[in-house]
Structures are given as C-alpha cells and as structure tokens.
Coordinates of C-alpha atoms and ligand atoms in Angstrom, one line a residue:
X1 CA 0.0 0.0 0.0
X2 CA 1.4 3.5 -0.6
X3 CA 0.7 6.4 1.6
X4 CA -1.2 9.2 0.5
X5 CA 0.4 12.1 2.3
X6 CA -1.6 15.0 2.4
X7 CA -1.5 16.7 5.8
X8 CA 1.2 16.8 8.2
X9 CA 1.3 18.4 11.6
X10 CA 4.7 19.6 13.4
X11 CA 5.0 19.5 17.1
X12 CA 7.4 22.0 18.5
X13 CA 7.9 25.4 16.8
X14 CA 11.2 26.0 17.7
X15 CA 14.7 26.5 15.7
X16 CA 14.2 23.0 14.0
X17 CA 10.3 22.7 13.9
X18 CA 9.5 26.7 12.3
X19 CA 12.5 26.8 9.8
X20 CA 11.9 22.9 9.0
X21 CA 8.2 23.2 7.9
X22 CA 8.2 26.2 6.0
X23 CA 10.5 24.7 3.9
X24 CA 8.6 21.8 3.4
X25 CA 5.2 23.9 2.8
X26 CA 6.9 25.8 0.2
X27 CA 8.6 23.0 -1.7
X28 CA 5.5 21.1 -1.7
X29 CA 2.4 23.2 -2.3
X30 CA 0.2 20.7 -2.4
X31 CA 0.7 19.7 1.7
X32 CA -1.2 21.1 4.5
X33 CA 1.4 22.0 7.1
X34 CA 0.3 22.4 10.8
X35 CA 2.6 23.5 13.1
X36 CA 1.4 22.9 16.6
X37 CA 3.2 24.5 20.4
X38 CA 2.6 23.8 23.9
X39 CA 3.7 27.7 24.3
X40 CA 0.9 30.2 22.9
X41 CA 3.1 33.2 23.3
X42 CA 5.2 31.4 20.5
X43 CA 2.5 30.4 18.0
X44 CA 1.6 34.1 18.7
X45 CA 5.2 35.4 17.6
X46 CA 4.8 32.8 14.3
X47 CA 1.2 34.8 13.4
X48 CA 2.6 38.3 14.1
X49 CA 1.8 40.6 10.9
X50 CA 4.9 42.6 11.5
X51 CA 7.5 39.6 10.0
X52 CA 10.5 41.0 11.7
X53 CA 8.6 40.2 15.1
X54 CA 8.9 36.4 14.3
X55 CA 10.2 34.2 17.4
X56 CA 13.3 33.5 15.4
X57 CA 15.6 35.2 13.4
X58 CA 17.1 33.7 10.5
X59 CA 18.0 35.0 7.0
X60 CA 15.1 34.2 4.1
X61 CA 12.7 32.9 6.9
X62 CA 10.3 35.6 6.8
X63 CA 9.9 35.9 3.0
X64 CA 9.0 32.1 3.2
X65 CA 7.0 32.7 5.4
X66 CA 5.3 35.8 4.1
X67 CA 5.0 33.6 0.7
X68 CA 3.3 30.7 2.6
X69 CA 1.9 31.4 6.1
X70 CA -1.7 31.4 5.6
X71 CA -1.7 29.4 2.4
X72 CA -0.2 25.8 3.6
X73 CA 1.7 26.8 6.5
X74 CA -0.5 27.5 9.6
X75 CA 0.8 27.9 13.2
X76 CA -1.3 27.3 15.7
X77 CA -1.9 25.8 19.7
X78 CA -5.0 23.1 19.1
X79 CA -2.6 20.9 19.2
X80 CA -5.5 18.3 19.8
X81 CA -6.8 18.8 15.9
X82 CA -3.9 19.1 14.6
X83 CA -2.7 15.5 15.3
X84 CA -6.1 14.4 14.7
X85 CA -6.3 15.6 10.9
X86 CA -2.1 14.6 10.3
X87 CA -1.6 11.4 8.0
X88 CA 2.4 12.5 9.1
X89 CA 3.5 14.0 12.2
X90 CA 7.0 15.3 13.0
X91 CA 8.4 15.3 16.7
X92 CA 10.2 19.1 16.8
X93 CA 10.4 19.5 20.8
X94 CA 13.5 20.0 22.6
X95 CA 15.2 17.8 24.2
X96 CA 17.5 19.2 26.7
X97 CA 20.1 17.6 29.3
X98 CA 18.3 16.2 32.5
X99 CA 19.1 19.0 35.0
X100 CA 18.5 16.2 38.0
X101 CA 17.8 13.0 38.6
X102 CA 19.2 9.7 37.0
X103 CA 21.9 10.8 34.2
X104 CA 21.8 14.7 35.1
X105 CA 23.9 16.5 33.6
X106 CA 24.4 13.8 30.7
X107 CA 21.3 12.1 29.5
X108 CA 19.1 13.9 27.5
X109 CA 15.5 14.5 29.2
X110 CA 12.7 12.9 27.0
X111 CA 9.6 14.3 29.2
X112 CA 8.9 16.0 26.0
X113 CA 9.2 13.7 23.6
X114 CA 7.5 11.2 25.5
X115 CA 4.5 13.4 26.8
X116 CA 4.2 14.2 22.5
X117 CA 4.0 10.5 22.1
X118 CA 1.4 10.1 24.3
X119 CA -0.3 13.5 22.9
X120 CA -0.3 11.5 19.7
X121 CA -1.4 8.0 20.5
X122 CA -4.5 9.7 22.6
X123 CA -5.6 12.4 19.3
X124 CA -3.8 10.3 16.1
X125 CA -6.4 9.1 13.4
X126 CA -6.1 6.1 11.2
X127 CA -3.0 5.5 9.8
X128 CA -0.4 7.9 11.3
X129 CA 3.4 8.4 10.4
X130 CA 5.5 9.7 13.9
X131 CA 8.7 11.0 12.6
X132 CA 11.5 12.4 15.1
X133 CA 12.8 15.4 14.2
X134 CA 14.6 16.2 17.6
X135 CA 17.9 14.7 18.4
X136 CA 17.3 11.7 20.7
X137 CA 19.3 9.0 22.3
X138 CA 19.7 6.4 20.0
X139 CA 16.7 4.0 20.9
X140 CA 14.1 6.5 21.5
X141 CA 11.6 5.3 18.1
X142 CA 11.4 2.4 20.2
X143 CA 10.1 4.2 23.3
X144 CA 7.7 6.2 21.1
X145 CA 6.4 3.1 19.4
X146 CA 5.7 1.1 22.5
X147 CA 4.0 3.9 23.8
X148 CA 1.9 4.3 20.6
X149 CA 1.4 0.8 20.2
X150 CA -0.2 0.5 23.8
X151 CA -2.1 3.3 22.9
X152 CA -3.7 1.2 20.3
X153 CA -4.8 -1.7 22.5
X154 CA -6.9 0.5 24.4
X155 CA -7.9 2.9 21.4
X156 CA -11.6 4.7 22.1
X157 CA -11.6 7.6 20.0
X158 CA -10.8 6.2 16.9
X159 CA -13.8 5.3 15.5
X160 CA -13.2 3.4 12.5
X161 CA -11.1 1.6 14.7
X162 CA -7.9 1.0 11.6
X163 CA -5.3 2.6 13.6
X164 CA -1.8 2.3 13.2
X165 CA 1.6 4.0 13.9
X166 CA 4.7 3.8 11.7
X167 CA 8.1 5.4 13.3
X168 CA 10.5 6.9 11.4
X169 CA 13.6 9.0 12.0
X170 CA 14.7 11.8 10.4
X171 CA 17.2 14.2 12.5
X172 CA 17.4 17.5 11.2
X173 CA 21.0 18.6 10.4
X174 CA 20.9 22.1 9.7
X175 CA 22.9 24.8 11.4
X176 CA 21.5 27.9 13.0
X177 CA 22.0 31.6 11.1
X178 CA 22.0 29.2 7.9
X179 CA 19.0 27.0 8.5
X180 CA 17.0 28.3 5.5
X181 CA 20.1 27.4 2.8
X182 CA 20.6 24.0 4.7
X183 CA 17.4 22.9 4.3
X184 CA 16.8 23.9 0.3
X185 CA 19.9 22.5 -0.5
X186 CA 21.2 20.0 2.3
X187 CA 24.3 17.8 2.3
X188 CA 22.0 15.1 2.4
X189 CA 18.7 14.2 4.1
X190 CA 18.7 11.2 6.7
X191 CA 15.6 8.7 6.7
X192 CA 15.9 5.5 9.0
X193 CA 12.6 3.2 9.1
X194 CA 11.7 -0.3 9.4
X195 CA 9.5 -1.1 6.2
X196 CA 9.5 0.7 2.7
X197 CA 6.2 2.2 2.4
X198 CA 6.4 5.0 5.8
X199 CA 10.4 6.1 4.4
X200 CA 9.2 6.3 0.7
X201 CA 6.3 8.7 2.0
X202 CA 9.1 11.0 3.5
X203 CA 11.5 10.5 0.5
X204 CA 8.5 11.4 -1.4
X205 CA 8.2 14.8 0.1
X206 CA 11.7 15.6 -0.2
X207 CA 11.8 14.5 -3.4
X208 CA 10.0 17.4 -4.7
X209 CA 13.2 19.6 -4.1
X210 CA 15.8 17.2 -3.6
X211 CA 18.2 15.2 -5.7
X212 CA 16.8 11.7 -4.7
X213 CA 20.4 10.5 -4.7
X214 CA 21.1 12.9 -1.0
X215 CA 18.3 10.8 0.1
X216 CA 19.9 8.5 3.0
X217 CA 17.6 5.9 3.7
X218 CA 18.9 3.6 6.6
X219 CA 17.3 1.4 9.7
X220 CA 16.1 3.5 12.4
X221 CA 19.0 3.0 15.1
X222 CA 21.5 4.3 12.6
X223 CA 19.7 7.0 11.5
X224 CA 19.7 7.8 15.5
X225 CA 23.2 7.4 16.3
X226 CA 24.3 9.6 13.0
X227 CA 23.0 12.4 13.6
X228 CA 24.5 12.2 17.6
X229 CA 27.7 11.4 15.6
X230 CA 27.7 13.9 13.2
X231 CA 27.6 16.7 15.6
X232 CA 30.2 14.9 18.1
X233 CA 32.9 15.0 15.1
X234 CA 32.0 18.5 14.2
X235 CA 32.6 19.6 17.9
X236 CA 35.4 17.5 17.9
X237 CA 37.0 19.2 14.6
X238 CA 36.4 22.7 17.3
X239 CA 38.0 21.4 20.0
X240 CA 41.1 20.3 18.4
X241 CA 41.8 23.3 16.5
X242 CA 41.0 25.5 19.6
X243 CA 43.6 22.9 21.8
X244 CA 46.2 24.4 18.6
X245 CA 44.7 28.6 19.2
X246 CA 46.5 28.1 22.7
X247 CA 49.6 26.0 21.4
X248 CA 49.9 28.6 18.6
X249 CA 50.1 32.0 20.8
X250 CA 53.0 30.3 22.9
X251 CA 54.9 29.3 19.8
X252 CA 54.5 32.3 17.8
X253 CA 53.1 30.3 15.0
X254 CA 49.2 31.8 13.9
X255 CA 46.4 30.2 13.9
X256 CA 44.6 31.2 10.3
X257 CA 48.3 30.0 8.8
X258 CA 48.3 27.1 10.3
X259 CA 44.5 26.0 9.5
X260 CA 45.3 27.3 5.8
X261 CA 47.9 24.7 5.8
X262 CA 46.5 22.0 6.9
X263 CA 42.9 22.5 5.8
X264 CA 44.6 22.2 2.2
X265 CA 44.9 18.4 2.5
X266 CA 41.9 17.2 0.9
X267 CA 41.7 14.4 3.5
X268 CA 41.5 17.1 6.5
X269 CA 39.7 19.6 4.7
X270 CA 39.2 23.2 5.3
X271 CA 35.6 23.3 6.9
X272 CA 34.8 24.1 10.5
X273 CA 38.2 24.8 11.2
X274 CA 38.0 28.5 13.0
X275 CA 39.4 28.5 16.7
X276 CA 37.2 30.6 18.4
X277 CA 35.6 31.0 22.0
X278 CA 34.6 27.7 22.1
X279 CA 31.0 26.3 20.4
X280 CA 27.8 27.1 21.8
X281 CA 24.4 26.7 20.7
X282 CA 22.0 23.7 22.2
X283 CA 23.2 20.9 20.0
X284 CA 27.4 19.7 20.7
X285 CA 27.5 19.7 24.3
X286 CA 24.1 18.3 24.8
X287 CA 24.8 15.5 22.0
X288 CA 28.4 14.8 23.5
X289 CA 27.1 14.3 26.7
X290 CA 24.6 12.1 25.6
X291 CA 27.4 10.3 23.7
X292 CA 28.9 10.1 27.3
X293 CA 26.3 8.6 29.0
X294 CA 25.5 6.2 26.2
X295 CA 28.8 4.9 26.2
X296 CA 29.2 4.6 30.4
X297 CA 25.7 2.5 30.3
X298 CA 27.6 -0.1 28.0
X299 CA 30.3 -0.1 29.5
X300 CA 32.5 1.5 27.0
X301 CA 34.3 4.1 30.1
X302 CA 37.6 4.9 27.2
X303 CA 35.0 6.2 24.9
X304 CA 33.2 8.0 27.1
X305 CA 36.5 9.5 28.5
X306 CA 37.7 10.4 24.9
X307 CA 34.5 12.4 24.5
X308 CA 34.9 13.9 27.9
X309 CA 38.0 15.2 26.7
X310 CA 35.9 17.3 23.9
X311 CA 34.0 19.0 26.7
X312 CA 36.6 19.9 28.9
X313 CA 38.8 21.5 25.8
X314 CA 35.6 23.5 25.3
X315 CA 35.1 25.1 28.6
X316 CA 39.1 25.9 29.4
X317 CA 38.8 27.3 25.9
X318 CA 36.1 29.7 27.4
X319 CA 37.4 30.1 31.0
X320 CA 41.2 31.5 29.4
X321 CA 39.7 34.2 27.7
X322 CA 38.9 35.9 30.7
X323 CA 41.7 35.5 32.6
X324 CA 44.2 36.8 29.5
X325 CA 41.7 40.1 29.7
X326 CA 42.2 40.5 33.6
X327 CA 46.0 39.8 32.6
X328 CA 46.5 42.0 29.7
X329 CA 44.9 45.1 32.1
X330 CA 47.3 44.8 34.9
X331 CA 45.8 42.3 36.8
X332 CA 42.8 44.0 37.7
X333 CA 39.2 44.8 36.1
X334 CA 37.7 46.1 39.1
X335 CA 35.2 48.8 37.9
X336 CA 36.9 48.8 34.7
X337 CA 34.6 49.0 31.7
X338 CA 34.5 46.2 29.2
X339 CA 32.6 46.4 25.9
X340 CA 31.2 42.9 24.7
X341 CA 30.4 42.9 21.2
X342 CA 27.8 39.9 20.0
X343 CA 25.6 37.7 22.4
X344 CA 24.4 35.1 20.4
X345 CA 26.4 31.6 19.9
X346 CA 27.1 32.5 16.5
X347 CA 26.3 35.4 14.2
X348 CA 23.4 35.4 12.1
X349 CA 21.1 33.9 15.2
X350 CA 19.3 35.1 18.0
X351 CA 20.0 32.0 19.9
X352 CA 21.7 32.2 23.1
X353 CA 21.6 28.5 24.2
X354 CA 24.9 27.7 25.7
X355 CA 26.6 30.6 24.1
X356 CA 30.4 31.3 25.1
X357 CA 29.3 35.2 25.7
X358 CA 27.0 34.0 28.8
X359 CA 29.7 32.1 30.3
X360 CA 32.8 35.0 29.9
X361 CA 30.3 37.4 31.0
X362 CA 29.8 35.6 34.2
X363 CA 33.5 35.6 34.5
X364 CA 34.3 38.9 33.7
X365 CA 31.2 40.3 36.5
X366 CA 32.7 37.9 38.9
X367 CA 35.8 40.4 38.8
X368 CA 33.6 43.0 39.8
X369 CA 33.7 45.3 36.8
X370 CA 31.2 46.9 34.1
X371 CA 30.1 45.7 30.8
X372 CA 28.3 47.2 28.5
X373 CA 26.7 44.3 25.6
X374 CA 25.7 44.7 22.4
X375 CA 24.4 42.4 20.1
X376 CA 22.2 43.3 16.8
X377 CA 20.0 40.8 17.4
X378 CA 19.5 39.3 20.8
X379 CA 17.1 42.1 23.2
X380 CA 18.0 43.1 26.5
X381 CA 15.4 41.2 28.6
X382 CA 17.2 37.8 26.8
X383 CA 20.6 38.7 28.2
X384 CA 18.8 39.2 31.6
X385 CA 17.3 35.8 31.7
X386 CA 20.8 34.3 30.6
X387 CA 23.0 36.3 33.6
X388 CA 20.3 35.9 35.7
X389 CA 21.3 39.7 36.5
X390 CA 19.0 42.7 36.0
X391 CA 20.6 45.1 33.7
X392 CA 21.3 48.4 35.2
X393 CA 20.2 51.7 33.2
X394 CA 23.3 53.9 34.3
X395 CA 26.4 52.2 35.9
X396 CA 26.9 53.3 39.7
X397 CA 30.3 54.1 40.8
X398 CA 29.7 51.8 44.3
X399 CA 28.2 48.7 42.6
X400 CA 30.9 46.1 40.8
X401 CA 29.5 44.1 38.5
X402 CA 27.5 45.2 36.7
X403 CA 26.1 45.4 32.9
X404 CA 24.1 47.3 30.7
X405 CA 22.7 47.1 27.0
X406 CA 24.2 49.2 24.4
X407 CA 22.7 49.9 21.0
X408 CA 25.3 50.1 18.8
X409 CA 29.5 49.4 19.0
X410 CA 30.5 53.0 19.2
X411 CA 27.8 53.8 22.5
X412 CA 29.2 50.1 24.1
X413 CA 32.4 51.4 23.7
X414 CA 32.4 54.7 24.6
X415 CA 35.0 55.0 27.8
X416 CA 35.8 51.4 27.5
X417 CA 39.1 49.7 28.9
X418 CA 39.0 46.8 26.5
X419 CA 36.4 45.5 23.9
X420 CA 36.0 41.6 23.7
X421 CA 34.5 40.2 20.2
X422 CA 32.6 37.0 21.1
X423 CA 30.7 36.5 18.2
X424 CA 31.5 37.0 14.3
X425 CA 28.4 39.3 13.2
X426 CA 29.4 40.8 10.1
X427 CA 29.4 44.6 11.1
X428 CA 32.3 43.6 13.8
X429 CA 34.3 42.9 10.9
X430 CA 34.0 46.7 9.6
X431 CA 34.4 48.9 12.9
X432 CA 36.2 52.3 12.5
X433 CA 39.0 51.4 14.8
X434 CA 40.4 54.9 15.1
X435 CA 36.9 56.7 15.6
X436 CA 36.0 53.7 18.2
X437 CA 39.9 54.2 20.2
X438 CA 39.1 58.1 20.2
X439 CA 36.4 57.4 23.3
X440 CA 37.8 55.0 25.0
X441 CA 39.8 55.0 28.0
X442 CA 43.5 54.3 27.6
X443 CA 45.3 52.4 27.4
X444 CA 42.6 50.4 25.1
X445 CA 42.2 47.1 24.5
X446 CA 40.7 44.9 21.6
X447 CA 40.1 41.5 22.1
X448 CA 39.5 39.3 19.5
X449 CA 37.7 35.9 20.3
X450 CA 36.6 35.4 16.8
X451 CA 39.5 36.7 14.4
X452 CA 37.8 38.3 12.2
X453 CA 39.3 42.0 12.1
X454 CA 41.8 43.4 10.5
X455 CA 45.0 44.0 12.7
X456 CA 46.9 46.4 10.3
X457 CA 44.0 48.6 11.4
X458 CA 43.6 47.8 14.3
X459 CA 47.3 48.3 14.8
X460 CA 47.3 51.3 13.0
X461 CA 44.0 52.9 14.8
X462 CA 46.7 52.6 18.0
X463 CA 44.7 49.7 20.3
X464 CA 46.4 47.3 21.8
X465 CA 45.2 44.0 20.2
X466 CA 45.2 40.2 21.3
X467 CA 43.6 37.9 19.1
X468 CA 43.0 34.1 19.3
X469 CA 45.5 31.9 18.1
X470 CA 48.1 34.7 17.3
X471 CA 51.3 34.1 18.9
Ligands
LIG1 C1 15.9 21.4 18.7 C2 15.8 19.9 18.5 O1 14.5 19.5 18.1 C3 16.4 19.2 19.6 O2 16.4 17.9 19.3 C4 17.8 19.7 19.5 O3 18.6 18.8 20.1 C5 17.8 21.0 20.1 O4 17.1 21.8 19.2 P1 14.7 23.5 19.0 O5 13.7 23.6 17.9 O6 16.0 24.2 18.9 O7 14.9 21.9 19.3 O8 14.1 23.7 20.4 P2 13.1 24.9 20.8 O9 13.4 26.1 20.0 O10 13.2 24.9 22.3 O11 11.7 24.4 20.3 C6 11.0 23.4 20.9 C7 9.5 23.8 21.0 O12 8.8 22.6 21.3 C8 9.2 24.8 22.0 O13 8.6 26.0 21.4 C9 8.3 24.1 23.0 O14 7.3 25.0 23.5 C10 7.7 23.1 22.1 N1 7.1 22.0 22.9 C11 7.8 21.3 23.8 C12 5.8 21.5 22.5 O15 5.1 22.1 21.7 N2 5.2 20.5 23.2 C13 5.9 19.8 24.2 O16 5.4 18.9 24.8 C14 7.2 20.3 24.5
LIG2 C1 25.1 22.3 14.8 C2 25.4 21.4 13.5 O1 26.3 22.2 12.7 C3 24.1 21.1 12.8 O2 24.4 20.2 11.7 C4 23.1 20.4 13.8 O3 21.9 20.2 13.1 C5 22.9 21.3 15.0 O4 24.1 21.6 15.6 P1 24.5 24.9 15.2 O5 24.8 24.6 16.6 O6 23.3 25.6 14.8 O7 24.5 23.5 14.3 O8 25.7 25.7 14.6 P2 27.2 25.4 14.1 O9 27.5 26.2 12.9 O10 27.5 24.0 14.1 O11 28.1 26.1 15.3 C6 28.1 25.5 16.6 C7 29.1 26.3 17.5 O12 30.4 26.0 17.0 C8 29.0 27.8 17.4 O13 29.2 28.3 18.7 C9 30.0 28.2 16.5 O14 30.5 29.6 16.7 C10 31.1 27.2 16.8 N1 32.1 27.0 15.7 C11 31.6 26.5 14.5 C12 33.4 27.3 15.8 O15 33.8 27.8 16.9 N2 34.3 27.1 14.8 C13 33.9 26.6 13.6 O16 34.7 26.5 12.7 C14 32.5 26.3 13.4

C-alpha cells in the first residue's frame, strides 16, 4: 500500500520545527502543514503581521514565510486537531540535558518527547506516520512506538477503529544563522525506518526539491546514532583546533596560517576549522554528553572519556579568555569598563543557548567590573534571563559588577578599557577602529575571540590587540 500524504502536523515550533516546515510547505504546495506548540506566546510570535517580530531570526525565513503562512503553512496551539487531521507528524520538541535526577547533567530529558508520544497516541487518526525530528538518544523510536502501540490496545476515539503508527527517524542537520540554505539544499537528508512504504512517504516529500540521490535511507538506530555522531565530530574538529589557538600563541606560529595549511589536505579539509571561544548553541554539548552517558551504560568508560575530553577543551577554551583580559589590564578589572560585542552563539542567530558570551560574562562580572553588551540581534530582557542579572540603566560608581545594553559598538564602547568580540556578526568585521579608540579610555584594549578583524587597522588605529590563536 502506498501512503497518501496530504496533511502533516509539526510539534514544536522552535529552531528546527519553524524553519523545517516552512521549507517543506513551500517545496510542496500541495501539503497542509500544521505547526502545533505547547507555548501560545510562541505560536503568537509565528502569526505576528509585523515579520520581523517572528520568534526567530534567521536570513530568508520571513519571505518564506510571508509567501506561505496562511496558504499551507499555519501555526497554531490546538494541538489536539492538529494530530487528529495529520496522515504524518513530525516530533520538533526540545530535548535538553536532564538537569537532576538519573543521568543529570548527561542524559538527555525525554519528558517532551515522550509526553508528545502520548499527545499523539490519545488524538492520532487512522494510519499515522511519527517522525522524530529532535535529536534523541539512540533507541528512543522504540520508546515512542511502545508507547503508541499500547495506545492502540486501548484505542476509544478512533472510530473506524484502523489505527496504526509507523516510526520513522529523520534528525534535522541544519545549522542555525544558515538554516534556511541548509534545508533547500542539504548535504543530504537522513531517513531510518523499518518497512518501505512510511520512508518512501518521507522520501516522497523531499523528493520534490531534492536530488533523490542525497536521500539516505537507513534502519532507524543508525539514523539515531548519526546524527548524535555527526555533531560529536564536528565539535570535535572545534575542540582540536581550539587545543592548537593556545599552542599557537605560545609558539608564535598563527592560527589562520596554520589551519590554511592543513585544511589544504583534501583528506582534512578546510571546513569548520575557526578557533574561536569555544561552540555554543544547544546541539554539541548536549549530544556529547549524551554520547557520554551512552557509552558509560555499556560499559565502554575509554569512549566515554575520549569524549569527555571534547567538553573539557571546550570550557578551558572559554574560562582562558577571561583570565588573558584581567592579565592584559594589569591584573585588575575592578570597575573597569569592558565592551562585549555579539551575544548570540554565532552570528546570524538570535540564539543564546549555551553561548560562550553567557559564560565570559559571568567571569568577567565575577571580577567586579562593568560591561556594556551589544548584540544586533539578541534584546536586553534575553541577556537578563541568561546572567540571571538585572541590567542596570546607568552604571553606579559603588556597585561592581554590573552590565548594561548598548545599542550600537561605538555607545558600548564609549570610555571602555577593553572590547572583547565573542561573536562573528558581520558589522564587527567593519568597525572604525580609530573613531571607536578616540572614546575609550586608555590604554585600550581589543580583544579578538573570533578573528575576524583586521590588525593592520587595528594596529594602525593605535589599540592594543590580542587575538586568538596569534602568537
Ligand atoms: C531542537 C531539536 O529539536 C532538539 O532535538 C535539539 O537537540 C535542540 O534543538 P529546537 O527547535 O531548537 O529543538 O528547540 P526549541 O526552540 O526549544 O523548540 C521546541 C519547541 O517545542 C518549544 O517551542 C516548545 O514550547 C515546544 N514543545 C515542547 C511543545 O510544543 N510540546 C511539548 O510537549 C514540548
Ligand atoms: C550544529 C550542527 O552544525 C548542525 O548540523 C546540527 O543540526 C545542529 O548543531 P549549530 O549549533 O546551529 O549547528 O551551529 P554550528 O555552525 O555547528 O556552530 C556551533 C558552534 O560552534 C557555534 O558556537 C560556532 O560559533 C562554533 N564554531 C563553528 C566554531 O567555533 N568554529 C567553527 O569552525 C565552526
């Protein structure tokens, strides 16, 4: 029998779930896309008239969704219907590391995914397809199908009575501040399943956009494992050449020399090779850990340690940034004024999940002195919620630490000690060095997480500059 797929609902309409489905609803006209949230103020975000009010910023997002919301796309919080009218649902929630309890700090928490399971087996009508979306422990389609296939046993509200669930995976691999471009033209797209007909529905849908030979169709424990894989070697690749930033500013070798070198060996290659702050974002720790944990429950404790090692690289990465700015200004930055430029993990985003910026601002307010943040993207009441720290309107000359938005580089750095890049927006790139030393106290600092300025101008503008990886 083949599947006639004509309606599909998302749940969860976050990073992966908003960006994922307008994609599909405007590759494939002929779908009814639902996408469905626990979290009304969201859904309310995804309907706002004004499309630079959406929940999420990415580039080409809005025009998709101005061409399609509406039409086929609809975002709404009856998430009851919605799984009732789906012939194909797609698992979008998060899936964040358990906080407490067995596994914290390592296993994933499925409360989500399991409580959508259930959402599903209670509403679901006829014959359903569950597809995960959300990066799980390998395993997991097994939990959601013994959880829909109870559900079935005891099945009152389906009428007809021809229920039946068919689980496939399909992890989403696309990058935040790129998402849109990932998902029109993807590396390749990931299907694991356990019979022909449910995997041929989804390559059917991706089919009407993508080269049928990027279609990876596997069983549904590899298609699992890969995508925890995939990001484990890509924060790997970050780790190591971070481990060489450090190695390089004690030899006097530089860093974009030495990854131009080596990234010319076809076999190495020259992707995802810039040593920065360390990664953020709510994918690589999260996945590594679960990597961890996966690999202490089989008792596998040299794999788990290798893996450890990735996470520890990435935090001292972090933690010596601070300590070569309280260095570099005499050994002091007591109620001196630093000027953080960029919030978000990465440029292009308004994500701030497990960005480096959170953590060095916490270090650098923990010796006492003032920042002033900007970020073109990410709004005050965010940074709040991320230093757990009420920003103050004016700093006060008797309070230490403490930190205040700016609205543009020039008002951040106005009678700044020392600006710290810590994320790679574009317009960092093109700062009038001399115009920004003029206002800042001296002598002035630049410090230069991401590399991504120009020294001769910096050197020439007069600022004393330290940037990663330069020995
Ligand atoms: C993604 C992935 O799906 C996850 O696997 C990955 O590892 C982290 O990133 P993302 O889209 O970035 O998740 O998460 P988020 O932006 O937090 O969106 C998830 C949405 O699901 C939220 O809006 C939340 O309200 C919603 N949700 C959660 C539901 O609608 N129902 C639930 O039961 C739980
Ligand atoms: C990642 C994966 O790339 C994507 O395939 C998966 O679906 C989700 O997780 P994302 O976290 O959105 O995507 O962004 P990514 O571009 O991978 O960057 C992650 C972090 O690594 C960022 O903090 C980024 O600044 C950092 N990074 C990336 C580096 O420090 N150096 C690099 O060369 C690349």
């Amino acid at each position: 029998m083949k599947f006639k797929i004509k309606n599909i609902c998302c749940i969860g309409a976050g990073y992966v779930g908003g960006p994922s489905m307008a994609v599909i609803a405007k590759n494939c006209p002929d779908l009814e896309v639902n996408v469905v949230d626990i979290n009304e103020e969201r859904i309310n975000k995804w309907n706002e008239k004004n499309l630079d009010k959406l929940p999420i910023y990415e580039p080409g997002l809005k025009e998709i969704i101005d061409q399609c919301r509406g039409v086929n796309l609809h975002f709404s919080s009856d998430v009851k219907r919605h799984i009732a009218n789906a012939d194909m649902i797609f698992i979008s929630v998060n899936t964040p590391t358990k906080t407490k309890g067995l596994g914290a700090g390592q296993a994933s928490d499925l409360k989500w995914v399991d409580s959508s399971a259930r959402e599903i087996s209670k509403y679901a009508k006829g014959q359903t397809i569950v597809v995960e979306k959300s990066t799980l422990p390998v395993k997991t389609a097994q939990t959601i199908k013994t959880i829909l296939e109870e559900s079935i046993i005891d099945s009152k509200h389906d009428s007809q009575n021809n229920l039946k669930f068919y689980v496939l995976s399909n992890p989403e691999f696309l990058a935040e501040g790129t998402a849109i471009n990932d998902l029109e033209n993807p590396d390749r797209v990931l299907i694991g399943g356990e019979d022909n007909q449910s995997i041929e529905a989804l390559v059917d849908i991706y089919k009407n956009w993508i080269p049928e030979k990027k279609i990876i169709t596997t069983n549904l424990w590899s298609s699992e494992l890969s995508k925890l894989i995939a990001n484990a070697f890509l924060a790997q690749r970050i780790s190591s050449i971070n481990s060489i930033s450090a190695l390089c500013e004690s030899t006097g070798a530089d860093i974009s020399e030495v990854k131009l070198a080596i990234g010319s060996d076809k076999r190495i290659g020259d992707k995802f090779l810039n040593s920065g702050p360390g990664f953020g974002g709510s994918c690589f720790k999260k996945d590594i850990s679960n990597l961890i944990y996966i690999s202490n429950h089989y008792g596998l404790k040299e794999v788990s340690d290798y893996w450890q090692k990735v996470i520890e690289i990435n935090e001292w990465q972090t933690k010596r940034i601070t300590k070569l700015i309280v260095e570099k200004l005499f050994n002091t930055i007591s109620f001196k004024k630093i000027s953080v430029l960029g919030f978000s993990f990465k440029a292009n985003t308004n994500d701030t999940r497990e960005s480096p910026a959170i953590k060095i601002c916490n270090d650098l307010l923990e010796e006492s002195c003032k920042i002033s943040i900007y970020d073109p993207k990410v709004h005050p009441k965010q940074i709040e919620d991320c230093l757990n720290l009420k920003q103050s309107k004016i700093f006060s000359k008797n309070i230490c630490g403490e930190w205040t938005f700016s609205n543009s580089v020039i008002e951040a750095s106005q009678n700044a000690d020392a600006i710290v890049i810590t994320t790679e927006w574009d317009e960092f790139r093109y700062i009038d060095w001399e115009k920004v030393h003029k206002d800042m106290r001296k002598p002035a600092w630049l410090f230069d997480t991401r590399s991504i300025v120009d020294v001769d101008l910096v050197n020439k503008a007069g600022i004393n500059f330290w940037s990663i990886g330069r020995g």
